[in-house]
Every structure is written in C-alpha cells, then in structure tokens.
Amino acid sequence: MIDGSFDEYGTFSGNIRVYGQLIENYTYRPNRPANEKTLYGKFDIRLGIVPGKSESSLDDNVFRYYDEKLSAFGGLYIYRDNLRVLPYGRPRTDFLNFEERRTKHAGNYFFSYRRMFGYIALNRENNSALRDKAGREGFINNQAFRDFRVNLEGLFLDLAKEYFGTNAKQDIKQSQLDKIKTAKASAKEEKEKEKEERKSFKDNLKTLPNRLEKLNKEFLKLYDKLESKLSDREVIYQEIESTLREIEKNKSEFDTLKPKRPKRFELNSREEASFEKIEDAYLEYQSKLKELENIRKQALAKVEEKQLLNEYRNKYNNYIELLNVITENSETAIQQAFSNIKEEFKKTENEFKAKLDGIYDENIPAPLSRENLEKSIELLESGFTIIKSKYQNILDAKSDHLLKLNFEVDDDALVGYYKNRYETALQELDDFKSLAQLGISVEIINHELNSMYSQLNTSINSINSYLKGSKESEKHYKYMKNAFEHLNTKYQSLNPLYRRSRRTKSTNHRT
C-alpha cells in the first residue's frame, strides 16, 4: 500500500506498507530546487499492489478473487474533483511506463501496472495547469504534465530501490517474503500429507471388510480343528500346539486391523458413515472371537498341568517373535526416514552451491584488470555472506527441529488439534464478518429511519392545523397519529441493536 500526497514543492510524504510492516512518514523529494513550486500543484495518491502468486501472502481463493478484479479494474486511475479523467486507468494506458521498465529487470523495477489498484486525486483549484486535450482523452503534454510524470516515476523508482526491488537497500520485503514462502511451503507440505493420509485411510476402509472376513474364516477353521480334539478323553498338548500357535498369531493380526480414526483431519459425513460401518463389523467379529475363546480354554483344561508349561513357554516365544517383527518394521521405516532427511539436506546444499556458482560465473572479470578483479572479489564476498547466512539459518532450523523431536508427543494428533482450532477460528471470523456487515446495515437503516421519523413527526404535528375541523378528518388524523406512535414504539424496541455511543435526547409530542 502507498498512501500519501505530493505538496506544492513536489515532495511526497505518506505511509508505505510492505506486506504486514508499516513504514510511517516516508518522504521522497525529487531532484529540483528546494523552494520552487511545481507547475502541476499538490495532489493525493493512494494505491495497493497485489504481487504475483509466487510472492503473494494471500491464500489461493482470495488471490484468485483479487486477480480477477485486477484483470477487470487494475491500473492507476486519475480523478479530478471526484470525476474520472480518461484514458488513465485503462489497460493500455501505462502513462508512467511501469511495464517498459520491468522488461529491463522485473526484480529491480518491482511495480507493474497490471498488478495495482489505485488513483491520483486532483482538483481544478490546485492542479489547473494539468489541462485536458480538446477530445478530453488525457492531459495536454505541457511542461506541467511532463514534470508531473517525471516526479511520479521518480517516486516509484525510489520506492523500488529502497523497499520493493530485488536488491532493495532495506530487507523488509525480502525477509517477509522468505517467511511467506516458508509458511506456504509448510502449508503445502501439510496439505500433501493430509492428502496422502486421507487416501490411505480410504483405501484401508475399502480393503478392511475383506481382510476381516478372511481372518474370521481362518479362525473358524482353527477352532473347528481344536474342537474336534475335545472328543478325545485326554488331549496331548503336542497335538494341539501348532493350532494354538496359529490362533495366537491370527489374534495378533486381528488386533492390527482395528479401525483407527485419522489424527490429521476430520472425517466428512460419508467417511464417518463408512468408518462406523467398519467399526461395527470389527466389534461383531471381536465378539465372535470371544465366544470361540471358550473352545481354546476347554482344550487346555484337558491338558495335564505339566504340559501347560509348554503353552506358557510357547506364548512367551510367540510374543518375542511378534515384538521382533514390530521392531524390524519400525527399523525399516526409521532407516527410510533418515534416508529422506539426508536427501533433503543434500538437496538444500546443492541449491545454495548452485547460487554461489551463479554469482561466480556472473562476476568473472572481463577484461582482466586489477580493478575488475578487485570488484569481482568484493561481489563474490558479499554474495557469499548473504548465501552463508541464509544457508546456516535453514540448516539450523532443520537441525533444531530434529533435536527437539519428542517421542512422547504424538505430532499427528497435535497437528490435527491445532488444525481443528484454526478451522474453528476461521469459521468464527467469518461469522464475525457477517455480523459486522449486519451491524453496518442496521446502522444505515437506523440513520434512514431517524430521518424519516423526524420528517413524519414534523408533518403529522403540523397537518392538524390544515384540517377543516370535520369529525371525519379528525378521526382519520387520530388513526394516523396513533398508528405512527405505535410504529415508533416498535422501532424504539430495536434500540439495543444500535451503538449506544451516539444516543441523543428525543422528545415525544403528543396531542
């Protein structure tokens, strides 16, 4: 945002906002005699700039909205006495040559005519030297208009050099842009993670019923086999050992199939219905499994006590084996994670080395001379200082994140919690905006009703003097008076909706 004014000496003063940071009392003075007034006079200027998507702090939907508005209404307009001066503001009327400069170096010449909304406010009293052409299509190209253009161009060149350009003196824009890009990258990464988890969750919901059904059939076969042994008067443990081991293995697998709610996102209505259906199926199979467990107990009851020691040992060995499987799976996942981390660090290293290569190639002295060599060395040193600082910050941030990992904290659950809080806050903000709009509407209606009430009250109180005194007219007058007072009573009941800071004393006139 650029919001300020040029005085009669050509000096601009005002406020500049770069993303979220406000620069107050910014001043620009063109190269002209200090006490010499300009021909064009003083005027106000106010405009906002919406950078391209890669540099915008707006989310995609809001950016798309503003981008459409820019296509329809973007540009720098001129108004004189609140009336628009044509053709300024039209798509092809870039009278300050923003786009021509950007073709030379878009980074240094930051401002784009197609990416701004704004206006210059003139008036006939202060800016009489800016005169319309005969066809009223723009100003006559006199000295006043030429100075007007030169000083405006100087303002934008100075702003780009000081704050907005790629090599701006003050790092306000770039430092905030780096934060925006980091935040966007994090948001994009989180969105991708949520997308992957949602896909995995849906795939799991599709395959889970068949896996549960298949496991249930295996359980039934194993328990049928075990039950057939119950007909024997004495059951030898070795005869049922393998069956018991298979049952124990399947029980462990069954536990892993328990449906789990996702932690990073909330389920929609369709997903919730599918999840509950699977959950009910799991509980039903779990209930059947508990019923079948009695068969296992009956079989073990027929086994001699000394043989039960084998069952105890086998259970222990089974559990150790299962823990080993879980450990192996986790170790594989951890190795993959470390491999990804190493690859990420290497990628960052290569990016910054490529930047340093670019600075080196750009500044190879030609022709070779002591002066050119010293300049190249200086540029290489300054470039490396900037690269080193950014590289160190990025690596430190990544290393700190890894060092601060707490395995006691469920990161997915924590992310899901804060995402829910964030979405709730956004919804509440939308509600507050709607409520604020309603309040503004009520204020406007209240103002209009107050004006109408005053007019009606005055007219009703004065109309009686114009009546001829007939009973019929007096009757209708009283009806109208009573109806108006009744409406006024209803209107006054709405007072709590209005701001109490502007209460005024009123007197009710009654006849």
Short mmCIF file of C-alpha atoms in Angstrom, two decimals:
data_model
loop_
_atom_site.label_atom_id
_atom_site.label_comp_id
_atom_site.label_asym_id
_atom_site.label_seq_id
_atom_site.Cartn_x
_atom_site.Cartn_y
_atom_site.Cartn_z
CA MET A 1 0.00 0.00 0.00
CA ILE A 2 1.18 3.51 -0.88
CA ASP A 3 -0.85 6.28 0.72
CA GLY A 4 0.27 9.90 0.77
CA SER A 5 0.43 13.19 -1.08
CA PHE A 6 2.70 15.46 -3.08
CA ASP A 7 2.91 19.04 -1.80
CA GLU A 8 3.23 22.14 -3.96
CA TYR A 9 7.05 21.76 -3.95
CA GLY A 10 6.94 18.22 -5.37
CA THR A 11 7.79 16.42 -2.11
CA PHE A 12 5.91 13.20 -1.39
CA SER A 13 5.14 12.22 2.19
CA GLY A 14 2.96 9.40 3.46
CA ASN A 15 2.79 5.86 4.73
CA ILE A 16 4.03 2.73 2.96
CA ARG A 17 3.02 -0.81 3.89
CA VAL A 18 5.17 -3.73 2.76
CA TYR A 19 3.13 -6.87 3.47
CA GLY A 20 2.44 -6.59 7.20
CA GLN A 21 5.02 -3.92 8.04
CA LEU A 22 4.08 -0.24 8.07
CA ILE A 23 6.67 2.41 7.21
CA GLU A 24 5.36 5.69 8.55
CA ASN A 25 6.33 9.19 7.41
CA TYR A 26 8.21 8.06 4.30
CA THR A 27 9.42 11.08 2.30
CA TYR A 28 10.63 11.41 -1.28
CA ARG A 29 11.93 14.64 -2.77
CA PRO A 30 12.70 14.82 -6.49
CA ASN A 31 15.86 16.46 -7.81
CA ARG A 32 14.59 20.03 -8.15
CA PRO A 33 15.16 23.43 -6.48
CA ALA A 34 14.01 23.28 -2.84
CA ASN A 35 11.88 26.46 -2.72
CA GLU A 36 10.46 26.31 -6.23
CA LYS A 37 6.82 25.34 -6.51
CA THR A 38 5.77 22.81 -9.13
CA LEU A 39 3.61 23.76 -12.08
CA TYR A 40 1.22 20.84 -11.50
CA GLY A 41 0.37 21.58 -7.82
CA LYS A 42 -0.29 19.36 -4.82
CA PHE A 43 -2.33 16.14 -5.02
CA ASP A 44 -3.06 12.88 -3.21
CA ILE A 45 -2.14 9.38 -4.33
CA ARG A 46 -3.33 6.05 -2.93
CA LEU A 47 -2.80 2.59 -4.37
CA GLY A 48 -2.37 -1.04 -3.42
CA ILE A 49 -0.20 -3.62 -5.15
CA VAL A 50 -1.05 -7.33 -5.36
CA PRO A 51 2.13 -9.21 -6.30
CA GLY A 52 2.08 -12.34 -8.46
CA LYS A 53 1.10 -15.66 -6.93
CA SER A 54 4.67 -16.68 -6.06
CA GLU A 55 5.12 -13.52 -3.94
CA SER A 56 1.60 -13.16 -2.59
CA SER A 57 0.68 -13.70 1.05
CA LEU A 58 -2.94 -14.45 0.06
CA ASP A 59 -4.33 -17.97 0.01
CA ASP A 60 -5.36 -19.39 -3.37
CA ASN A 61 -9.07 -18.49 -3.21
CA VAL A 62 -8.50 -14.89 -2.08
CA PHE A 63 -5.68 -14.44 -4.60
CA ARG A 64 -7.95 -15.70 -7.39
CA TYR A 65 -10.61 -13.17 -6.33
CA TYR A 66 -8.19 -10.23 -6.43
CA ASP A 67 -6.60 -11.47 -9.64
CA GLU A 68 -9.99 -11.37 -11.36
CA LYS A 69 -10.56 -7.85 -10.03
CA LEU A 70 -7.13 -6.79 -11.30
CA SER A 71 -7.97 -8.09 -14.78
CA ALA A 72 -11.18 -6.04 -14.77
CA PHE A 73 -10.21 -2.88 -12.86
CA GLY A 74 -6.42 -2.90 -12.29
CA GLY A 75 -4.36 0.17 -13.14
CA LEU A 76 -3.55 3.68 -11.91
CA TYR A 77 -6.58 5.97 -12.34
CA ILE A 78 -6.75 9.76 -12.24
CA TYR A 79 -9.72 11.63 -10.77
CA ARG A 80 -10.31 15.37 -10.81
CA ASP A 81 -12.96 16.75 -8.48
CA ASN A 82 -14.12 13.13 -7.99
CA LEU A 83 -14.70 12.64 -11.73
CA ARG A 84 -12.55 10.21 -13.67
CA VAL A 85 -10.11 11.56 -16.24
CA LEU A 86 -9.87 9.29 -19.27
CA PRO A 87 -7.98 7.33 -20.54
CA TYR A 88 -5.96 6.88 -17.32
CA GLY A 89 -6.72 3.53 -15.72
CA ARG A 90 -7.42 1.73 -19.00
CA PRO A 91 -5.39 -1.47 -19.58
CA ARG A 92 -3.18 0.08 -22.27
CA THR A 93 -2.71 3.48 -20.66
CA ASP A 94 0.52 2.91 -18.75
CA PHE A 95 1.43 6.61 -18.72
CA LEU A 96 4.21 6.10 -16.12
CA ASN A 97 5.89 3.33 -18.17
CA PHE A 98 5.84 0.65 -15.46
CA GLU A 99 5.85 -2.28 -17.87
CA GLU A 100 8.58 -0.82 -20.11
CA ARG A 101 10.94 -0.64 -17.12
CA ARG A 102 10.01 -4.18 -15.99
CA THR A 103 11.15 -5.60 -19.32
CA LYS A 104 14.67 -4.44 -18.40
CA HIS A 105 14.69 -6.07 -14.92
CA ALA A 106 11.40 -7.19 -13.33
CA GLY A 107 13.05 -7.67 -9.93
CA ASN A 108 14.59 -4.24 -9.60
CA TYR A 109 11.67 -2.42 -11.26
CA PHE A 110 9.11 -4.04 -8.98
CA PHE A 111 5.93 -2.12 -9.84
CA SER A 112 3.63 -3.49 -12.52
CA TYR A 113 0.76 -1.50 -13.99
CA ARG A 114 -1.29 -4.69 -14.26
CA ARG A 115 -0.82 -5.60 -10.57
CA MET A 116 -2.09 -2.40 -8.90
CA PHE A 117 -5.35 -0.76 -7.87
CA GLY A 118 -5.05 2.94 -7.28
CA TYR A 119 -5.83 6.54 -8.04
CA ILE A 120 -4.42 10.05 -8.12
CA ALA A 121 -6.81 12.71 -6.80
CA LEU A 122 -6.59 16.12 -8.48
CA ASN A 123 -8.79 19.22 -8.34
CA ARG A 124 -9.15 22.29 -10.51
CA GLU A 125 -8.08 24.66 -7.75
CA ASN A 126 -4.67 23.08 -7.11
CA ASN A 127 -3.95 21.47 -10.48
CA SER A 128 -5.24 23.92 -13.05
CA ALA A 129 -2.06 23.61 -15.16
CA LEU A 130 -2.94 19.98 -15.95
CA ARG A 131 -5.33 20.69 -18.81
CA ASP A 132 -7.42 18.31 -20.89
CA LYS A 133 -6.87 17.80 -24.58
CA ALA A 134 -9.57 19.00 -26.95
CA GLY A 135 -11.03 15.49 -27.20
CA ARG A 136 -10.88 15.12 -23.39
CA GLU A 137 -8.71 11.99 -23.79
CA GLY A 138 -5.91 12.76 -21.37
CA PHE A 139 -3.86 15.80 -20.47
CA ILE A 140 -2.04 18.12 -22.85
CA ASN A 141 1.66 17.24 -22.92
CA ASN A 142 2.76 20.62 -21.47
CA GLN A 143 5.58 21.27 -19.00
CA ALA A 144 3.28 20.76 -16.01
CA PHE A 145 2.26 17.28 -17.20
CA ARG A 146 5.84 16.32 -18.07
CA ASP A 147 7.04 17.33 -14.58
CA PHE A 148 4.04 15.53 -13.08
CA ARG A 149 5.04 12.28 -14.83
CA VAL A 150 8.78 12.60 -14.08
CA ASN A 151 8.21 13.15 -10.36
CA LEU A 152 5.73 10.26 -10.11
CA GLU A 153 8.15 7.94 -11.91
CA GLY A 154 10.88 9.11 -9.55
CA LEU A 155 8.70 8.15 -6.55
CA PHE A 156 8.18 4.60 -7.79
CA LEU A 157 11.84 4.18 -8.73
CA ASP A 158 12.87 5.35 -5.26
CA LEU A 159 10.36 3.02 -3.55
CA ALA A 160 11.60 0.03 -5.56
CA LYS A 161 15.21 0.91 -4.79
CA GLU A 162 14.52 1.44 -1.09
CA TYR A 163 11.95 -1.25 -0.22
CA PHE A 164 10.41 -3.31 -3.03
CA GLY A 165 13.11 -4.27 -5.55
CA THR A 166 15.16 -7.47 -5.54
CA ASN A 167 18.27 -5.58 -4.39
CA ALA A 168 16.43 -3.10 -2.16
CA LYS A 169 18.50 -1.24 0.44
CA GLN A 170 16.18 -2.34 3.22
CA ASP A 171 15.43 -6.05 3.52
CA ILE A 172 11.84 -5.55 4.70
CA LYS A 173 10.12 -7.09 1.68
CA GLN A 174 12.54 -9.97 1.14
CA SER A 175 12.63 -11.03 4.79
CA GLN A 176 8.82 -11.13 4.93
CA LEU A 177 8.67 -12.84 1.54
CA ASP A 178 11.01 -15.56 2.80
CA LYS A 179 8.67 -16.13 5.76
CA ILE A 180 5.65 -16.22 3.45
CA LYS A 181 7.31 -18.73 1.14
CA THR A 182 8.35 -20.89 4.10
CA ALA A 183 4.82 -20.77 5.51
CA LYS A 184 3.34 -21.61 2.10
CA ALA A 185 5.77 -24.49 1.65
CA SER A 186 4.85 -25.80 5.11
CA ALA A 187 1.14 -25.43 4.36
CA LYS A 188 1.59 -27.19 1.03
CA GLU A 189 3.58 -29.98 2.66
CA GLU A 190 0.91 -30.38 5.34
CA LYS A 191 -1.78 -30.44 2.65
CA GLU A 192 0.11 -33.16 0.79
CA LYS A 193 0.49 -35.17 4.00
CA GLU A 194 -3.22 -34.84 4.71
CA LYS A 195 -4.00 -35.86 1.12
CA GLU A 196 -1.80 -38.96 1.42
CA GLU A 197 -3.27 -39.89 4.80
CA ARG A 198 -6.83 -39.41 3.54
CA LYS A 199 -6.11 -41.63 0.53
CA SER A 200 -4.51 -44.26 2.74
CA PHE A 201 -7.48 -44.08 5.12
CA LYS A 202 -9.99 -44.53 2.29
CA ASP A 203 -8.02 -47.42 0.78
CA ASN A 204 -7.89 -49.08 4.17
CA LEU A 205 -11.66 -48.70 4.60
CA LYS A 206 -12.18 -50.44 1.26
CA THR A 207 -9.90 -53.42 1.95
CA LEU A 208 -10.65 -53.88 5.67
CA PRO A 209 -14.01 -55.74 5.34
CA ASN A 210 -12.48 -58.45 3.12
CA ARG A 211 -9.45 -58.83 5.40
CA LEU A 212 -11.69 -59.17 8.47
CA GLU A 213 -13.92 -61.70 6.72
CA LYS A 214 -10.91 -63.74 5.56
CA LEU A 215 -9.42 -63.76 9.05
CA ASN A 216 -12.75 -64.73 10.55
CA LYS A 217 -12.93 -67.78 8.26
CA GLU A 218 -9.41 -68.82 9.30
CA PHE A 219 -10.41 -68.53 12.95
CA LEU A 220 -13.43 -70.76 12.39
CA LYS A 221 -11.28 -73.43 10.72
CA LEU A 222 -8.72 -73.37 13.52
CA TYR A 223 -11.32 -73.55 16.27
CA ASP A 224 -13.18 -76.36 14.44
CA LYS A 225 -9.90 -78.26 14.33
CA LEU A 226 -9.36 -77.59 18.04
CA GLU A 227 -12.92 -78.57 18.92
CA SER A 228 -12.54 -81.92 17.19
CA LYS A 229 -9.79 -82.75 19.69
CA LEU A 230 -12.17 -82.18 22.60
CA SER A 231 -13.89 -85.52 21.81
CA ASP A 232 -10.70 -87.31 22.96
CA ARG A 233 -10.72 -88.34 26.59
CA GLU A 234 -7.20 -86.99 27.06
CA VAL A 235 -5.67 -84.28 24.92
CA ILE A 236 -1.92 -84.36 24.37
CA TYR A 237 -0.50 -80.81 24.18
CA GLN A 238 1.76 -81.63 21.24
CA GLU A 239 -1.33 -82.48 19.18
CA ILE A 240 -2.86 -79.01 19.57
CA GLU A 241 0.34 -76.94 19.88
CA SER A 242 0.53 -75.87 16.22
CA THR A 243 -3.17 -74.98 16.18
CA LEU A 244 -2.81 -72.82 19.30
CA ARG A 245 0.19 -71.05 17.77
CA GLU A 246 -1.82 -70.25 14.61
CA ILE A 247 -4.72 -68.94 16.71
CA GLU A 248 -2.35 -66.71 18.70
CA LYS A 249 -0.76 -65.40 15.52
CA ASN A 250 -4.14 -64.61 13.97
CA LYS A 251 -5.30 -62.86 17.14
CA SER A 252 -2.30 -60.53 16.92
CA GLU A 253 -3.11 -59.81 13.27
CA PHE A 254 -6.75 -59.22 14.18
CA ASP A 255 -5.68 -56.55 16.72
CA THR A 256 -3.78 -54.66 13.97
CA LEU A 257 -6.97 -54.46 11.88
CA LYS A 258 -8.84 -52.40 14.47
CA PRO A 259 -10.19 -49.31 12.66
CA LYS A 260 -8.41 -46.11 13.75
CA ARG A 261 -9.60 -42.58 13.32
CA PRO A 262 -7.19 -40.28 11.45
CA LYS A 263 -5.41 -37.67 13.56
CA ARG A 264 -4.51 -35.00 11.00
CA PHE A 265 -8.02 -34.34 9.68
CA GLU A 266 -11.72 -34.62 10.49
CA LEU A 267 -13.92 -37.12 8.68
CA ASN A 268 -16.68 -35.86 6.41
CA SER A 269 -20.19 -37.33 6.69
CA ARG A 270 -19.61 -40.04 4.08
CA GLU A 271 -16.27 -41.09 5.59
CA GLU A 272 -17.81 -41.07 9.06
CA ALA A 273 -20.60 -43.41 7.93
CA SER A 274 -18.10 -45.80 6.29
CA PHE A 275 -15.88 -45.75 9.36
CA GLU A 276 -18.76 -46.54 11.73
CA LYS A 277 -19.87 -49.40 9.49
CA ILE A 278 -16.36 -50.94 9.55
CA GLU A 279 -16.10 -50.33 13.28
CA ASP A 280 -19.37 -52.19 13.89
CA ALA A 281 -18.13 -55.11 11.75
CA TYR A 282 -14.89 -55.27 13.72
CA LEU A 283 -16.74 -55.32 17.05
CA GLU A 284 -19.01 -58.07 15.75
CA TYR A 285 -16.02 -60.22 14.76
CA GLN A 286 -14.40 -59.43 18.10
CA SER A 287 -17.50 -60.69 19.90
CA LYS A 288 -17.44 -63.94 17.90
CA LEU A 289 -13.78 -64.36 18.73
CA LYS A 290 -14.50 -64.12 22.45
CA GLU A 291 -17.15 -66.85 22.08
CA LEU A 292 -14.65 -69.11 20.27
CA GLU A 293 -12.10 -68.48 23.02
CA ASN A 294 -14.08 -70.86 25.24
CA ILE A 295 -13.11 -73.74 22.95
CA ARG A 296 -9.42 -72.99 23.48
CA LYS A 297 -9.93 -72.92 27.24
CA GLN A 298 -11.78 -76.25 27.16
CA ALA A 299 -8.96 -77.85 25.18
CA LEU A 300 -6.33 -76.55 27.59
CA ALA A 301 -8.40 -77.75 30.56
CA LYS A 302 -7.92 -81.34 29.36
CA VAL A 303 -4.16 -80.93 29.09
CA GLU A 304 -2.09 -82.13 32.05
CA GLU A 305 -0.57 -79.40 34.23
CA LYS A 306 2.99 -80.28 33.36
CA GLN A 307 2.11 -79.93 29.67
CA LEU A 308 0.72 -76.42 30.25
CA LEU A 309 4.28 -75.33 30.90
CA ASN A 310 4.89 -75.77 27.17
CA GLU A 311 1.95 -73.49 26.42
CA TYR A 312 3.39 -70.84 28.74
CA ARG A 313 6.79 -71.07 27.04
CA ASN A 314 5.29 -71.04 23.56
CA LYS A 315 3.20 -67.95 24.33
CA TYR A 316 6.33 -66.18 25.53
CA ASN A 317 8.24 -67.16 22.37
CA ASN A 318 5.32 -66.06 20.20
CA TYR A 319 5.24 -62.67 21.87
CA ILE A 320 9.01 -62.22 21.49
CA GLU A 321 8.67 -63.09 17.79
CA LEU A 322 5.85 -60.57 17.35
CA LEU A 323 7.89 -57.84 19.05
CA ASN A 324 10.80 -58.64 16.75
CA VAL A 325 8.54 -58.23 13.71
CA ILE A 326 7.29 -54.86 15.01
CA THR A 327 10.90 -53.76 15.67
CA GLU A 328 12.04 -54.80 12.19
CA ASN A 329 9.17 -52.89 10.58
CA SER A 330 9.95 -49.79 12.64
CA GLU A 331 13.67 -50.00 11.88
CA THR A 332 12.89 -50.16 8.16
CA ALA A 333 10.67 -47.09 8.47
CA ILE A 334 13.29 -45.22 10.53
CA GLN A 335 16.04 -46.02 8.01
CA GLN A 336 13.80 -44.68 5.25
CA ALA A 337 13.15 -41.53 7.30
CA PHE A 338 16.88 -40.93 7.84
CA SER A 339 17.50 -41.51 4.15
CA ASN A 340 14.86 -38.88 3.31
CA ILE A 341 16.38 -36.43 5.79
CA LYS A 342 19.85 -36.92 4.34
CA GLU A 343 18.48 -36.42 0.84
CA GLU A 344 16.72 -33.21 1.95
CA PHE A 345 19.94 -31.82 3.46
CA LYS A 346 21.86 -32.71 0.29
CA LYS A 347 19.22 -31.02 -1.87
CA THR A 348 19.49 -27.81 0.21
CA GLU A 349 23.30 -27.94 -0.01
CA ASN A 350 23.19 -28.28 -3.81
CA GLU A 351 20.73 -25.37 -4.13
CA PHE A 352 23.00 -22.97 -2.25
CA LYS A 353 26.12 -24.17 -4.03
CA ALA A 354 24.32 -23.55 -7.33
CA LYS A 355 23.58 -19.98 -6.16
CA LEU A 356 27.25 -19.44 -5.35
CA ASP A 357 28.19 -20.90 -8.76
CA GLY A 358 25.86 -18.38 -10.37
CA ILE A 359 27.48 -15.45 -8.55
CA TYR A 360 30.94 -16.76 -9.51
CA ASP A 361 30.02 -17.11 -13.21
CA GLU A 362 28.31 -13.72 -13.37
CA ASN A 363 31.31 -11.88 -11.90
CA ILE A 364 34.23 -13.45 -13.78
CA PRO A 365 36.29 -10.33 -14.56
CA ALA A 366 36.41 -9.39 -18.23
CA PRO A 367 38.69 -7.95 -19.36
CA LEU A 368 41.25 -8.99 -16.78
CA SER A 369 42.47 -5.99 -14.84
CA ARG A 370 43.30 -5.25 -11.25
CA GLU A 371 40.24 -3.02 -10.90
CA ASN A 372 37.86 -5.66 -12.34
CA LEU A 373 39.45 -8.43 -10.24
CA GLU A 374 39.07 -6.43 -7.02
CA LYS A 375 35.43 -5.68 -7.89
CA SER A 376 34.72 -9.37 -8.67
CA ILE A 377 36.30 -10.47 -5.38
CA GLU A 378 34.20 -7.92 -3.49
CA LEU A 379 30.98 -9.06 -5.20
CA LEU A 380 31.82 -12.72 -4.56
CA GLU A 381 32.49 -12.00 -0.88
CA SER A 382 29.25 -10.04 -0.40
CA GLY A 383 27.25 -12.69 -2.27
CA PHE A 384 28.77 -15.47 -0.20
CA THR A 385 28.00 -13.61 3.04
CA ILE A 386 24.31 -13.47 2.14
CA ILE A 387 24.22 -17.10 0.94
CA LYS A 388 26.09 -18.35 4.01
CA SER A 389 23.69 -16.58 6.38
CA LYS A 390 20.59 -18.00 4.71
CA TYR A 391 22.11 -21.48 4.37
CA GLN A 392 23.13 -21.51 8.04
CA ASN A 393 19.64 -20.37 9.12
CA ILE A 394 17.95 -23.10 7.08
CA LEU A 395 20.25 -25.88 8.34
CA ASP A 396 19.99 -24.64 11.93
CA ALA A 397 16.19 -24.63 11.71
CA LYS A 398 16.14 -28.19 10.35
CA SER A 399 18.68 -29.45 12.88
CA ASP A 400 16.85 -27.77 15.79
CA HIS A 401 13.60 -29.36 14.66
CA LEU A 402 15.18 -32.82 14.66
CA LEU A 403 16.92 -32.29 18.00
CA LYS A 404 13.69 -31.11 19.62
CA LEU A 405 11.68 -34.12 18.50
CA ASN A 406 9.82 -35.56 21.46
CA PHE A 407 8.80 -39.19 21.02
CA GLU A 408 6.38 -38.84 23.93
CA VAL A 409 4.32 -36.38 21.89
CA ASP A 410 2.07 -37.56 19.07
CA ASP A 411 2.84 -34.98 16.35
CA ASP A 412 -0.06 -36.08 14.13
CA ALA A 413 -2.53 -35.68 16.98
CA LEU A 414 -1.02 -32.28 17.84
CA VAL A 415 -1.22 -31.10 14.21
CA GLY A 416 -4.79 -32.33 13.97
CA TYR A 417 -5.73 -30.49 17.18
CA TYR A 418 -4.31 -27.16 16.02
CA LYS A 419 -5.78 -27.56 12.54
CA ASN A 420 -9.21 -28.04 14.08
CA ARG A 421 -8.67 -24.98 16.28
CA TYR A 422 -7.54 -22.98 13.24
CA GLU A 423 -10.54 -24.02 11.15
CA THR A 424 -12.88 -23.20 14.04
CA ALA A 425 -11.24 -19.77 14.39
CA LEU A 426 -11.67 -19.13 10.64
CA GLN A 427 -15.34 -20.07 10.86
CA GLU A 428 -15.82 -17.75 13.84
CA LEU A 429 -14.03 -14.97 11.94
CA ASP A 430 -16.41 -15.44 9.00
CA ASP A 431 -19.33 -15.27 11.44
CA PHE A 432 -17.95 -12.06 12.95
CA LYS A 433 -17.57 -10.56 9.47
CA SER A 434 -21.17 -11.44 8.64
CA LEU A 435 -22.29 -9.99 11.97
CA ALA A 436 -20.29 -6.82 11.30
CA GLN A 437 -21.92 -6.45 7.88
CA LEU A 438 -25.33 -6.92 9.50
CA GLY A 439 -24.42 -4.27 12.08
CA ILE A 440 -23.40 -1.83 9.35
CA SER A 441 -26.70 -2.48 7.55
CA VAL A 442 -28.63 -1.86 10.78
CA GLU A 443 -26.71 1.39 11.35
CA ILE A 444 -27.57 2.59 7.84
CA ILE A 445 -31.25 1.66 8.23
CA ASN A 446 -31.29 3.32 11.66
CA HIS A 447 -29.94 6.54 10.18
CA GLU A 448 -32.55 6.48 7.40
CA LEU A 449 -35.37 5.68 9.83
CA ASN A 450 -34.31 8.55 12.09
CA SER A 451 -34.52 10.96 9.16
CA MET A 452 -37.92 9.60 8.10
CA TYR A 453 -39.18 9.71 11.69
CA SER A 454 -38.19 13.34 12.04
CA GLN A 455 -39.92 14.28 8.77
CA LEU A 456 -43.08 12.31 9.57
CA ASN A 457 -43.27 13.63 13.14
CA THR A 458 -42.99 17.23 11.93
CA SER A 459 -45.58 16.71 9.17
CA ILE A 460 -48.08 14.91 11.41
CA ASN A 461 -47.83 17.61 14.10
CA SER A 462 -48.35 20.39 11.55
CA ILE A 463 -51.05 18.77 9.40
CA ASN A 464 -53.72 19.24 12.06
CA SER A 465 -53.71 22.99 11.52
CA TYR A 466 -54.72 22.45 7.86
CA LEU A 467 -57.74 20.28 8.66
CA LYS A 468 -61.18 21.87 8.26
CA GLY A 469 -62.39 20.62 11.59
CA SER A 470 -64.73 17.91 10.30
CA LYS A 471 -65.26 14.91 12.56
CA GLU A 472 -64.28 12.53 9.74
CA SER A 473 -60.94 14.24 9.12
CA GLU A 474 -60.20 14.43 12.85
CA LYS A 475 -60.96 10.71 13.17
CA HIS A 476 -58.54 9.79 10.36
CA TYR A 477 -55.94 12.16 11.77
CA LYS A 478 -56.12 10.40 15.16
CA TYR A 479 -55.87 6.99 13.42
CA MET A 480 -52.76 8.15 11.57
CA LYS A 481 -51.27 9.69 14.74
CA ASN A 482 -51.88 6.53 16.79
CA ALA A 483 -50.51 4.27 14.05
CA PHE A 484 -47.35 6.37 13.79
CA GLU A 485 -46.82 6.33 17.56
CA HIS A 486 -47.35 2.56 17.55
CA LEU A 487 -44.72 2.15 14.80
CA ASN A 488 -42.38 4.42 16.72
CA THR A 489 -42.76 2.27 19.86
CA LYS A 490 -41.85 -0.84 17.85
CA TYR A 491 -38.90 0.98 16.31
CA GLN A 492 -37.64 2.09 19.74
CA SER A 493 -37.62 -1.55 20.87
CA LEU A 494 -34.76 -2.11 18.38
CA ASN A 495 -32.53 0.39 20.21
CA PRO A 496 -30.40 -2.33 21.88
CA LEU A 497 -29.18 -3.29 18.39
CA TYR A 498 -27.69 0.13 17.78
CA ARG A 499 -24.47 1.52 19.16
CA ARG A 500 -25.08 3.28 22.49
CA SER A 501 -22.22 5.73 21.95
CA ARG A 502 -24.41 8.03 19.83
CA ARG A 503 -27.53 8.33 21.98
CA THR A 504 -29.47 11.53 21.59
CA LYS A 505 -32.23 13.01 23.66
CA SER A 506 -35.65 12.96 21.97
CA THR A 507 -39.00 14.44 22.93
CA ASN A 508 -42.31 12.78 22.12
CA HIS A 509 -45.01 15.24 21.03
CA ARG A 510 -48.46 14.10 21.94
CA THR A 511 -51.79 15.74 21.21
#
